[in-house]
PDB file of C-alpha atoms in Angstrom:
ATOM      1  CA  UNK A   1     -42.290  47.004  23.880  1.00 40.00           C
ATOM      2  CA  UNK A   2     -40.671  48.559  26.967  1.00 38.00           C
ATOM      3  CA  UNK A   3     -38.826  45.710  30.539  1.00 38.00           C
ATOM      4  CA  UNK A   4     -41.127  45.130  33.487  1.00 37.00           C
ATOM      5  CA  UNK A   5     -39.164  44.952  36.269  1.00 38.00           C
ATOM      6  CA  UNK A   6     -38.994  41.529  37.310  1.00 33.00           C
ATOM      7  CA  UNK A   7     -39.983  40.946  41.221  1.00 35.00           C
ATOM      8  CA  UNK A   8     -41.048  37.942  43.303  1.00 33.00           C
ATOM      9  CA  UNK A   9     -44.331  37.148  42.409  1.00 36.00           C
ATOM     10  CA  UNK A  10     -46.626  37.140  45.600  1.00 39.00           C
ATOM     11  CA  UNK A  11     -47.360  34.632  47.970  1.00 36.00           C
ATOM     12  CA  UNK A  12     -51.860  33.501  47.674  1.00 42.00           C
ATOM     13  CA  UNK A  13     -51.157  31.716  51.124  1.00 42.00           C
ATOM     14  CA  UNK A  14     -54.704  29.987  50.824  1.00 40.00           C
ATOM     15  CA  UNK A  15     -54.919  30.644  46.877  1.00 45.00           C
ATOM     16  CA  UNK A  16     -51.716  27.497  48.247  1.00 40.00           C
ATOM     17  CA  UNK A  17     -53.323  24.075  47.169  1.00 39.00           C
ATOM     18  CA  UNK A  18     -53.161  22.207  43.623  1.00 41.00           C
ATOM     19  CA  UNK A  19     -56.260  22.682  41.352  1.00 40.00           C
ATOM     20  CA  UNK A  20     -56.793  19.425  40.003  1.00 39.00           C
ATOM     21  CA  UNK A  21     -54.134  17.557  37.608  1.00 39.00           C
ATOM     22  CA  UNK A  22     -56.341  17.785  34.169  1.00 40.00           C
ATOM     23  CA  UNK A  23     -56.860  21.374  35.091  1.00 40.00           C
ATOM     24  CA  UNK A  24     -52.905  23.856  36.097  1.00 42.00           C
ATOM     25  CA  UNK A  25     -52.793  26.962  37.250  1.00 45.00           C
ATOM     26  CA  UNK A  26     -49.524  28.850  36.982  1.00 40.00           C
ATOM     27  CA  UNK A  27     -48.454  32.721  37.202  1.00 41.00           C
ATOM     28  CA  UNK A  28     -47.886  34.299  34.651  1.00 42.00           C
ATOM     29  CA  UNK A  29     -46.726  38.173  33.935  1.00 41.00           C
ATOM     30  CA  UNK A  30     -48.956  40.434  32.919  1.00 43.00           C
ATOM     31  CA  UNK A  31     -47.614  42.476  30.646  1.00 38.00           C
ATOM     32  CA  UNK A  32     -48.161  45.311  27.148  1.00 38.00           C
ATOM     33  CA  UNK A  33     -52.116  45.228  28.546  1.00 37.00           C
ATOM     34  CA  UNK A  34     -53.824  46.648  26.058  1.00 35.00           C
ATOM     35  CA  UNK A  35     -57.337  45.363  25.054  1.00 34.00           C
ATOM     36  CA  UNK A  36     -59.389  48.499  25.714  1.00 32.00           C
ATOM     37  CA  UNK A  37     -57.508  52.116  25.122  1.00 33.00           C
ATOM     38  CA  UNK A  38     -58.046  55.310  27.655  1.00 34.00           C
ATOM     39  CA  UNK A  39     -61.477  55.606  26.067  1.00 35.00           C
ATOM     40  CA  UNK A  40     -63.382  52.373  25.891  1.00 35.00           C
ATOM     41  CA  UNK A  41     -62.481  52.100  29.573  1.00 35.00           C
ATOM     42  CA  UNK A  42     -64.240  55.156  30.383  1.00 33.00           C
ATOM     43  CA  UNK A  43     -66.454  54.723  28.453  1.00 35.00           C
ATOM     44  CA  UNK A  44     -66.705  50.921  30.593  1.00 36.00           C
ATOM     45  CA  UNK A  45     -67.213  52.895  33.657  1.00 35.00           C
ATOM     46  CA  UNK A  46     -69.709  55.145  32.699  1.00 34.00           C
ATOM     47  CA  UNK A  47     -71.760  52.581  31.345  1.00 35.00           C
ATOM     48  CA  UNK A  48     -71.953  50.270  34.674  1.00 37.00           C
ATOM     49  CA  UNK A  49     -72.126  53.967  36.670  1.00 36.00           C
ATOM     50  CA  UNK A  50     -75.415  54.636  34.624  1.00 34.00           C
ATOM     51  CA  UNK A  51     -76.079  50.381  33.900  1.00 38.00           C
ATOM     52  CA  UNK A  52     -74.899  48.841  36.970  1.00 37.00           C
ATOM     53  CA  UNK A  53     -77.760  48.437  39.593  1.00 34.00           C
ATOM     54  CA  UNK A  54     -77.897  46.573  42.477  1.00 33.00           C
ATOM     55  CA  UNK A  55     -78.738  46.224  46.218  1.00 31.00           C
ATOM     56  CA  UNK A  56     -76.385  44.985  49.346  1.00 35.00           C
ATOM     57  CA  UNK A  57     -75.883  42.073  49.298  1.00 50.00           C
ATOM     58  CA  UNK A  58     -76.790  41.404  46.045  1.00 70.00           C
ATOM     59  CA  UNK A  59     -75.100  40.958  42.156  1.00 74.00           C
ATOM     60  CA  UNK A  60     -74.240  44.811  40.223  1.00 82.00           C
ATOM     61  CA  UNK A  61     -75.304  44.088  36.526  1.00 86.00           C
ATOM     62  CA  UNK A  62     -72.822  45.348  34.532  1.00 88.00           C
ATOM     63  CA  UNK A  63     -74.233  46.921  31.199  1.00 90.00           C
ATOM     64  CA  UNK A  64     -71.572  46.709  28.513  1.00 92.00           C
ATOM     65  CA  UNK A  65     -71.603  47.621  25.366  1.00 93.00           C
ATOM     66  CA  UNK A  66     -73.158  46.261  22.219  1.00 95.00           C
ATOM     67  CA  UNK A  67     -69.867  44.384  21.274  1.00 95.00           C
ATOM     68  CA  UNK A  68     -69.072  43.132  25.018  1.00 95.00           C
ATOM     69  CA  UNK A  69     -72.709  42.030  24.951  1.00 96.00           C
ATOM     70  CA  UNK A  70     -72.906  39.800  22.082  1.00 97.00           C
ATOM     71  CA  UNK A  71     -69.625  38.049  23.638  1.00 97.00           C
ATOM     72  CA  UNK A  72     -71.364  37.701  26.796  1.00 97.00           C
ATOM     73  CA  UNK A  73     -74.147  36.136  25.886  1.00 97.00           C
ATOM     74  CA  UNK A  74     -72.864  33.290  24.093  1.00 98.00           C
ATOM     75  CA  UNK A  75     -70.849  33.030  26.936  1.00 98.00           C
ATOM     76  CA  UNK A  76     -73.379  32.907  29.207  1.00 96.00           C
ATOM     77  CA  UNK A  77     -74.959  29.792  27.022  1.00 97.00           C
ATOM     78  CA  UNK A  78     -71.229  28.373  27.608  1.00 98.00           C
ATOM     79  CA  UNK A  79     -71.246  27.639  31.315  1.00 97.00           C
ATOM     80  CA  UNK A  80     -71.759  24.957  33.302  1.00 97.00           C
ATOM     81  CA  UNK A  81     -74.045  24.022  35.609  1.00 96.00           C
ATOM     82  CA  UNK A  82     -71.768  23.705  38.342  1.00 97.00           C
ATOM     83  CA  UNK A  83     -68.622  25.227  39.527  1.00 97.00           C
ATOM     84  CA  UNK A  84     -66.479  23.921  42.093  1.00 97.00           C
ATOM     85  CA  UNK A  85     -69.226  21.117  43.259  1.00 96.00           C
ATOM     86  CA  UNK A  86     -71.073  24.399  43.673  1.00 97.00           C
ATOM     87  CA  UNK A  87     -74.831  24.543  41.918  1.00 96.00           C
ATOM     88  CA  UNK A  88     -76.121  27.419  40.584  1.00 94.00           C
ATOM     89  CA  UNK A  89     -77.755  30.272  41.827  1.00 91.00           C
ATOM     90  CA  UNK A  90     -79.665  33.524  42.383  1.00 80.00           C
ATOM     91  CA  UNK A  91     -77.783  36.715  44.109  1.00 75.00           C
ATOM     92  CA  UNK A  92     -78.602  39.246  41.838  1.00 74.00           C
ATOM     93  CA  UNK A  93     -80.808  40.192  38.729  1.00 81.00           C
ATOM     94  CA  UNK A  94     -81.478  37.637  36.104  1.00 84.00           C
ATOM     95  CA  UNK A  95     -78.705  38.909  33.116  1.00 90.00           C
ATOM     96  CA  UNK A  96     -77.189  37.111  30.727  1.00 92.00           C
ATOM     97  CA  UNK A  97     -74.480  39.047  31.810  1.00 95.00           C
ATOM     98  CA  UNK A  98     -73.974  37.208  35.161  1.00 95.00           C
ATOM     99  CA  UNK A  99     -74.332  34.221  36.600  1.00 95.00           C
ATOM    100  CA  UNK A 100     -74.524  32.668  41.018  1.00 95.00           C
ATOM    101  CA  UNK A 101     -73.214  29.194  41.883  1.00 97.00           C
ATOM    102  CA  UNK A 102     -73.623  28.391  45.865  1.00 96.00           C
ATOM    103  CA  UNK A 103     -74.371  30.391  48.725  1.00 94.00           C
ATOM    104  CA  UNK A 104     -72.098  32.621  48.863  1.00 95.00           C
ATOM    105  CA  UNK A 105     -72.599  32.681  45.324  1.00 95.00           C
ATOM    106  CA  UNK A 106     -68.883  32.444  43.006  1.00 96.00           C
ATOM    107  CA  UNK A 107     -70.061  34.843  40.772  1.00 96.00           C
ATOM    108  CA  UNK A 108     -69.324  35.315  37.755  1.00 97.00           C
ATOM    109  CA  UNK A 109     -69.790  39.382  35.458  1.00 96.00           C
ATOM    110  CA  UNK A 110     -69.205  40.214  32.272  1.00 97.00           C
ATOM    111  CA  UNK A 111     -68.777  43.676  30.240  1.00 96.00           C
ATOM    112  CA  UNK A 112     -67.475  45.000  32.980  1.00 96.00           C
ATOM    113  CA  UNK A 113     -64.756  47.892  33.518  1.00 94.00           C
ATOM    114  CA  UNK A 114     -61.964  47.480  32.804  1.00 93.00           C
ATOM    115  CA  UNK A 115     -59.766  47.099  37.143  1.00 93.00           C
ATOM    116  CA  UNK A 116     -58.211  49.964  38.595  1.00 92.00           C
ATOM    117  CA  UNK A 117     -55.103  48.290  38.960  1.00 92.00           C
ATOM    118  CA  UNK A 118     -54.699  48.401  34.922  1.00 92.00           C
ATOM    119  CA  UNK A 119     -55.541  51.837  34.661  1.00 93.00           C
ATOM    120  CA  UNK A 120     -53.349  53.769  34.240  1.00 94.00           C
ATOM    121  CA  UNK A 121     -53.171  56.896  36.633  1.00 93.00           C
ATOM    122  CA  UNK A 122     -55.499  55.209  38.313  1.00 92.00           C
ATOM    123  CA  UNK A 123     -54.037  55.547  42.425  1.00 93.00           C
ATOM    124  CA  UNK A 124     -54.444  51.390  42.495  1.00 91.00           C
ATOM    125  CA  UNK A 125     -53.145  50.873  39.264  1.00 93.00           C
ATOM    126  CA  UNK A 126     -49.963  48.691  39.131  1.00 92.00           C
ATOM    127  CA  UNK A 127     -48.244  47.998  35.325  1.00 88.00           C
ATOM    128  CA  UNK A 128     -46.633  44.902  37.182  1.00 90.00           C
ATOM    129  CA  UNK A 129     -48.902  43.410  38.843  1.00 91.00           C
ATOM    130  CA  UNK A 130     -48.876  39.122  38.310  1.00 92.00           C
ATOM    131  CA  UNK A 131     -51.479  37.227  36.893  1.00 94.00           C
ATOM    132  CA  UNK A 132     -52.490  33.638  36.787  1.00 96.00           C
ATOM    133  CA  UNK A 133     -52.993  31.237  34.111  1.00 97.00           C
ATOM    134  CA  UNK A 134     -55.587  28.953  34.528  1.00 97.00           C
ATOM    135  CA  UNK A 135     -56.535  26.325  31.709  1.00 96.00           C
ATOM    136  CA  UNK A 136     -55.164  29.602  28.877  1.00 96.00           C
ATOM    137  CA  UNK A 137     -57.088  32.080  30.117  1.00 98.00           C
ATOM    138  CA  UNK A 138     -55.472  34.745  32.419  1.00 97.00           C
ATOM    139  CA  UNK A 139     -56.746  35.204  35.077  1.00 98.00           C
ATOM    140  CA  UNK A 140     -55.650  38.897  37.419  1.00 97.00           C
ATOM    141  CA  UNK A 141     -56.471  37.903  40.942  1.00 97.00           C
ATOM    142  CA  UNK A 142     -57.149  40.747  44.041  1.00 96.00           C
ATOM    143  CA  UNK A 143     -58.297  40.204  47.163  1.00 95.00           C
ATOM    144  CA  UNK A 144     -61.039  41.237  48.582  1.00 95.00           C
ATOM    145  CA  UNK A 145     -62.068  41.268  52.112  1.00 95.00           C
ATOM    146  CA  UNK A 146     -63.792  38.124  51.610  1.00 95.00           C
ATOM    147  CA  UNK A 147     -62.008  36.519  49.346  1.00 97.00           C
ATOM    148  CA  UNK A 148     -60.756  36.699  45.822  1.00 97.00           C
ATOM    149  CA  UNK A 149     -62.192  39.171  42.976  1.00 97.00           C
ATOM    150  CA  UNK A 150     -60.378  37.295  39.469  1.00 98.00           C
ATOM    151  CA  UNK A 151     -60.607  39.305  36.205  1.00 98.00           C
ATOM    152  CA  UNK A 152     -59.916  38.171  33.405  1.00 97.00           C
ATOM    153  CA  UNK A 153     -57.351  40.254  30.878  1.00 95.00           C
ATOM    154  CA  UNK A 154     -55.716  39.860  26.680  1.00 95.00           C
ATOM    155  CA  UNK A 155     -59.337  38.790  26.497  1.00 97.00           C
ATOM    156  CA  UNK A 156     -61.990  41.779  23.907  1.00 97.00           C
ATOM    157  CA  UNK A 157     -64.010  42.597  26.719  1.00 97.00           C
ATOM    158  CA  UNK A 158     -63.011  41.288  31.050  1.00 97.00           C
ATOM    159  CA  UNK A 159     -64.826  38.645  32.503  1.00 98.00           C
ATOM    160  CA  UNK A 160     -64.603  38.959  36.420  1.00 97.00           C
ATOM    161  CA  UNK A 161     -65.372  36.420  39.076  1.00 98.00           C
ATOM    162  CA  UNK A 162     -65.592  36.928  43.101  1.00 97.00           C
ATOM    163  CA  UNK A 163     -65.203  34.056  45.340  1.00 98.00           C
ATOM    164  CA  UNK A 164     -66.624  33.952  48.614  1.00 97.00           C
ATOM    165  CA  UNK A 165     -63.468  32.580  51.038  1.00 97.00           C
ATOM    166  CA  UNK A 166     -64.837  29.904  52.401  1.00 96.00           C
ATOM    167  CA  UNK A 167     -64.533  28.085  48.880  1.00 97.00           C
ATOM    168  CA  UNK A 168     -60.739  28.654  49.862  1.00 94.00           C
ATOM    169  CA  UNK A 169     -58.478  27.927  47.728  1.00 95.00           C
ATOM    170  CA  UNK A 170     -60.187  30.537  46.105  1.00 96.00           C
ATOM    171  CA  UNK A 171     -58.555  30.006  42.390  1.00 96.00           C
ATOM    172  CA  UNK A 172     -60.510  27.345  42.175  1.00 96.00           C
ATOM    173  CA  UNK A 173     -63.634  28.046  40.560  1.00 98.00           C
ATOM    174  CA  UNK A 174     -61.872  29.711  37.512  1.00 98.00           C
ATOM    175  CA  UNK A 175     -60.883  26.205  36.696  1.00 97.00           C
ATOM    176  CA  UNK A 176     -64.467  25.410  36.053  1.00 97.00           C
ATOM    177  CA  UNK A 177     -64.971  28.038  34.295  1.00 98.00           C
ATOM    178  CA  UNK A 178     -61.461  28.893  31.907  1.00 98.00           C
ATOM    179  CA  UNK A 179     -62.927  26.129  29.466  1.00 97.00           C
ATOM    180  CA  UNK A 180     -66.327  28.636  28.779  1.00 98.00           C
ATOM    181  CA  UNK A 181     -64.602  31.714  28.656  1.00 98.00           C
ATOM    182  CA  UNK A 182     -61.580  31.032  26.447  1.00 97.00           C
ATOM    183  CA  UNK A 183     -64.191  28.950  24.058  1.00 97.00           C
ATOM    184  CA  UNK A 184     -66.410  32.216  23.479  1.00 98.00           C
ATOM    185  CA  UNK A 185     -64.658  35.454  25.060  1.00 98.00           C
ATOM    186  CA  UNK A 186     -61.658  35.943  21.676  1.00 97.00           C
ATOM    187  CA  UNK A 187     -58.441  37.022  23.468  1.00 96.00           C
ATOM    188  CA  UNK A 188     -57.120  40.742  22.230  1.00 91.00           C
ATOM    189  CA  UNK A 189     -53.364  39.684  21.699  1.00 66.00           C
TER     190      UNK A 189
END
């Protein structure tokens, strides 16, 4: 395994409120990420480009391949009714691959493509990206204009959770979702 230069973890600013004691979060180094081959990542991007739908302000629905779809349907069955105190809602079409809580919605999408930050040769590629671990699940945090997007890493399919800044610290919903992800989406390493 090649060594990755150490760099100081980024300050997560509005993610600084400590999680509940029973649901710890900690920073982890994401290295050696190889959950999808380049070909599979390309296929996933092409599938989403042809199969993701969505209108302005709605949640696009991913179009995962058969194996990922099976995992995502299992995840859908395990998702909680409440996330960070928010009840289930709908900001997009009904799907076995997506779910929402609250208004504005905390959005979960399963079977999404590998984040660009983890794709070699992408303009956003960063092999030293820092991540967080919540209840045994590794997440890659990416700041968005209106909050954070968290994507699982080192799992057989990618699960993305988008949390609006209204729910700062944005990491909190992951404590309610990590157990379902951990039970249904196997680790790759």
